[in-house]
Coordinates of C-alpha atoms in Angstrom, one line a residue:
X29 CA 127.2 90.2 91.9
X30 CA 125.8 90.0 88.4
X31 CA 125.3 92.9 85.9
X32 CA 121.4 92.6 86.4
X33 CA 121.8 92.7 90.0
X34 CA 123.4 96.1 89.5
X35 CA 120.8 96.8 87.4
X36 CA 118.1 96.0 90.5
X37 CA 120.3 98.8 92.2
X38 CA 119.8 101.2 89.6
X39 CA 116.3 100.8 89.6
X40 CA 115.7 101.7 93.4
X41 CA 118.0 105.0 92.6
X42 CA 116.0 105.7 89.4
X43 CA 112.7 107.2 91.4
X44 CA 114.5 109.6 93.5
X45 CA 116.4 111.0 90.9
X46 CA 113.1 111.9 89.2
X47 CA 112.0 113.0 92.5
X48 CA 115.1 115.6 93.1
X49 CA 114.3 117.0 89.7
X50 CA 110.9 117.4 90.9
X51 CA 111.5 119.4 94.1
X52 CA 114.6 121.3 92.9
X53 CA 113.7 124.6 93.7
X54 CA 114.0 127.3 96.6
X55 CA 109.9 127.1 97.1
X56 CA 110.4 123.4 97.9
X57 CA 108.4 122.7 101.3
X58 CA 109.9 119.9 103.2
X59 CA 107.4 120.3 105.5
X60 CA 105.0 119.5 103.7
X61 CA 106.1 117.4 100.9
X62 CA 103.1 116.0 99.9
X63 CA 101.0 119.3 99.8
X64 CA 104.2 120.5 97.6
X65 CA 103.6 117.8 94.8
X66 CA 100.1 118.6 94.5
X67 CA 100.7 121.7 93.4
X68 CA 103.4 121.4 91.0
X69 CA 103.0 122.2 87.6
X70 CA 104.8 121.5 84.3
X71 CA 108.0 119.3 83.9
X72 CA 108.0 119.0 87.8
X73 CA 105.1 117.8 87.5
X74 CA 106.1 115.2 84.7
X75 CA 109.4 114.8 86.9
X76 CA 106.8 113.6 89.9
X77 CA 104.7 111.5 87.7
X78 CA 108.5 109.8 86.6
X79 CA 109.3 109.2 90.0
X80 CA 106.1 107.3 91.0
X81 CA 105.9 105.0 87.6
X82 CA 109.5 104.3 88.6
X83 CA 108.5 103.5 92.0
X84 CA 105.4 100.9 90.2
X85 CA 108.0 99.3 87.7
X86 CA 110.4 98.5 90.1
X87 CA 108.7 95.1 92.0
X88 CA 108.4 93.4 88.5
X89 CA 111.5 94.0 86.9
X90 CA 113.4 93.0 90.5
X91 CA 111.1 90.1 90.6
X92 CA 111.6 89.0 87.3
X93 CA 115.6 89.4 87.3
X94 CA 115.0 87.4 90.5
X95 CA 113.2 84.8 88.8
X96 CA 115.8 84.3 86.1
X97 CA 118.8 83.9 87.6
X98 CA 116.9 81.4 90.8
X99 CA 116.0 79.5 87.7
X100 CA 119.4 79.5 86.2
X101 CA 118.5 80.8 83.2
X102 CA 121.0 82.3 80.5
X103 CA 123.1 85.2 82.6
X104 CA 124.3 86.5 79.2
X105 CA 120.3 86.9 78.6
X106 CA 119.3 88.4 81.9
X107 CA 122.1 90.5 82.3
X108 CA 120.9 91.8 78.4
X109 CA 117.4 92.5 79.1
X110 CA 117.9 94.0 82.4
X111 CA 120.9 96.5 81.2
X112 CA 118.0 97.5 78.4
X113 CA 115.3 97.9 81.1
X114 CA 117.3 100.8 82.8
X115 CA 118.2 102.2 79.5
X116 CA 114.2 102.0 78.4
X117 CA 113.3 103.5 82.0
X118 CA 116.0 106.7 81.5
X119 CA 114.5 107.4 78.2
X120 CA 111.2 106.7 79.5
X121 CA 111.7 109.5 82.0
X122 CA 113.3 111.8 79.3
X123 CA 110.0 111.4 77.6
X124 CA 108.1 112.6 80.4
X125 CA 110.1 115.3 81.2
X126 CA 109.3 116.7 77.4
X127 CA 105.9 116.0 77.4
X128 CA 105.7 112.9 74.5
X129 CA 103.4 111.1 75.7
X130 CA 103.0 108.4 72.7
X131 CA 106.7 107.7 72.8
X132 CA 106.4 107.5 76.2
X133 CA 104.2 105.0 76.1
X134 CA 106.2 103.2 73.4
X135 CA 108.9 103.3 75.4
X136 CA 107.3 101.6 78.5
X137 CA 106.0 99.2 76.5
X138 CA 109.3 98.0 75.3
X139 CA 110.4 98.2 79.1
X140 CA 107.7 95.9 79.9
X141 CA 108.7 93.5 77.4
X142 CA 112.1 93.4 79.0
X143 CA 110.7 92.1 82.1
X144 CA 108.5 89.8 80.4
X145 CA 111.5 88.4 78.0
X146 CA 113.0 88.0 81.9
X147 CA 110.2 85.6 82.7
X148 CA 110.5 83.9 79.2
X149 CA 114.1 82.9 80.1
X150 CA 113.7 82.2 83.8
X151 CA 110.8 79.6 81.7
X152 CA 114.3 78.5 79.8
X153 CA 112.0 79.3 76.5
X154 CA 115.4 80.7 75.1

């Protein structure tokens, strides 16, 4: 198993570890989760928000790691790109957690430019 394929794995652990931040507290409902996530305020809040983005990031970037290997592109390349999506997606969700939203959305824009690079070399443009 490659390094980015690891890295596919990390992604599908990445949005519930937002999510336990989210509802780690005694008022947690698990009853009635969804009520629960409504009502949170603050960093849990932010925490929540994490875990869903993570959850809408994941088909692309599995997708395009996908893509690039089935193509036989570069694995040094792929293996590269996808090692700095997870590092882009952990600081992405560090930014939410402190509330900076313009780095935030710096920092998901680089993300996204992993994934697209991903495409690029699965095209065998590098």
């Amino acid at each position: 198993m490659t390094f980015a394929n690891w890295c596919i794995a990390l992604a599908v652990l990445l949005p519930i570890g937002w999510s336990m931040l989210s509802k780690a507290q005694p008022s947690y409902n698990n009853r009635q989760p969804r009520a629960y996530e409504e009502a949170l305020t603050g960093w849990r809040q932010r925490a929540h928000w994490a875990h869903l983005n993570s959850i809408e990031s994941f088909a692309p970037f599995a997708a395009a790691v996908l893509v690039a290997q089935q193509a036989e592109g570069v694995q040094g390349m792929i293996d590269l790109l996808a090692g700095i999506f997870i590092a882009f997606r952990l600081l992405y969700g560090a930014c939410y957690l402190a509330d900076l939203g313009a780095l935030r959305t710096l920092v998901y824009s680089l993300g996204l430019g992993c994934v697209l690079g991903l495409f690029v070399v699965a095209a065998g443009w590098f």
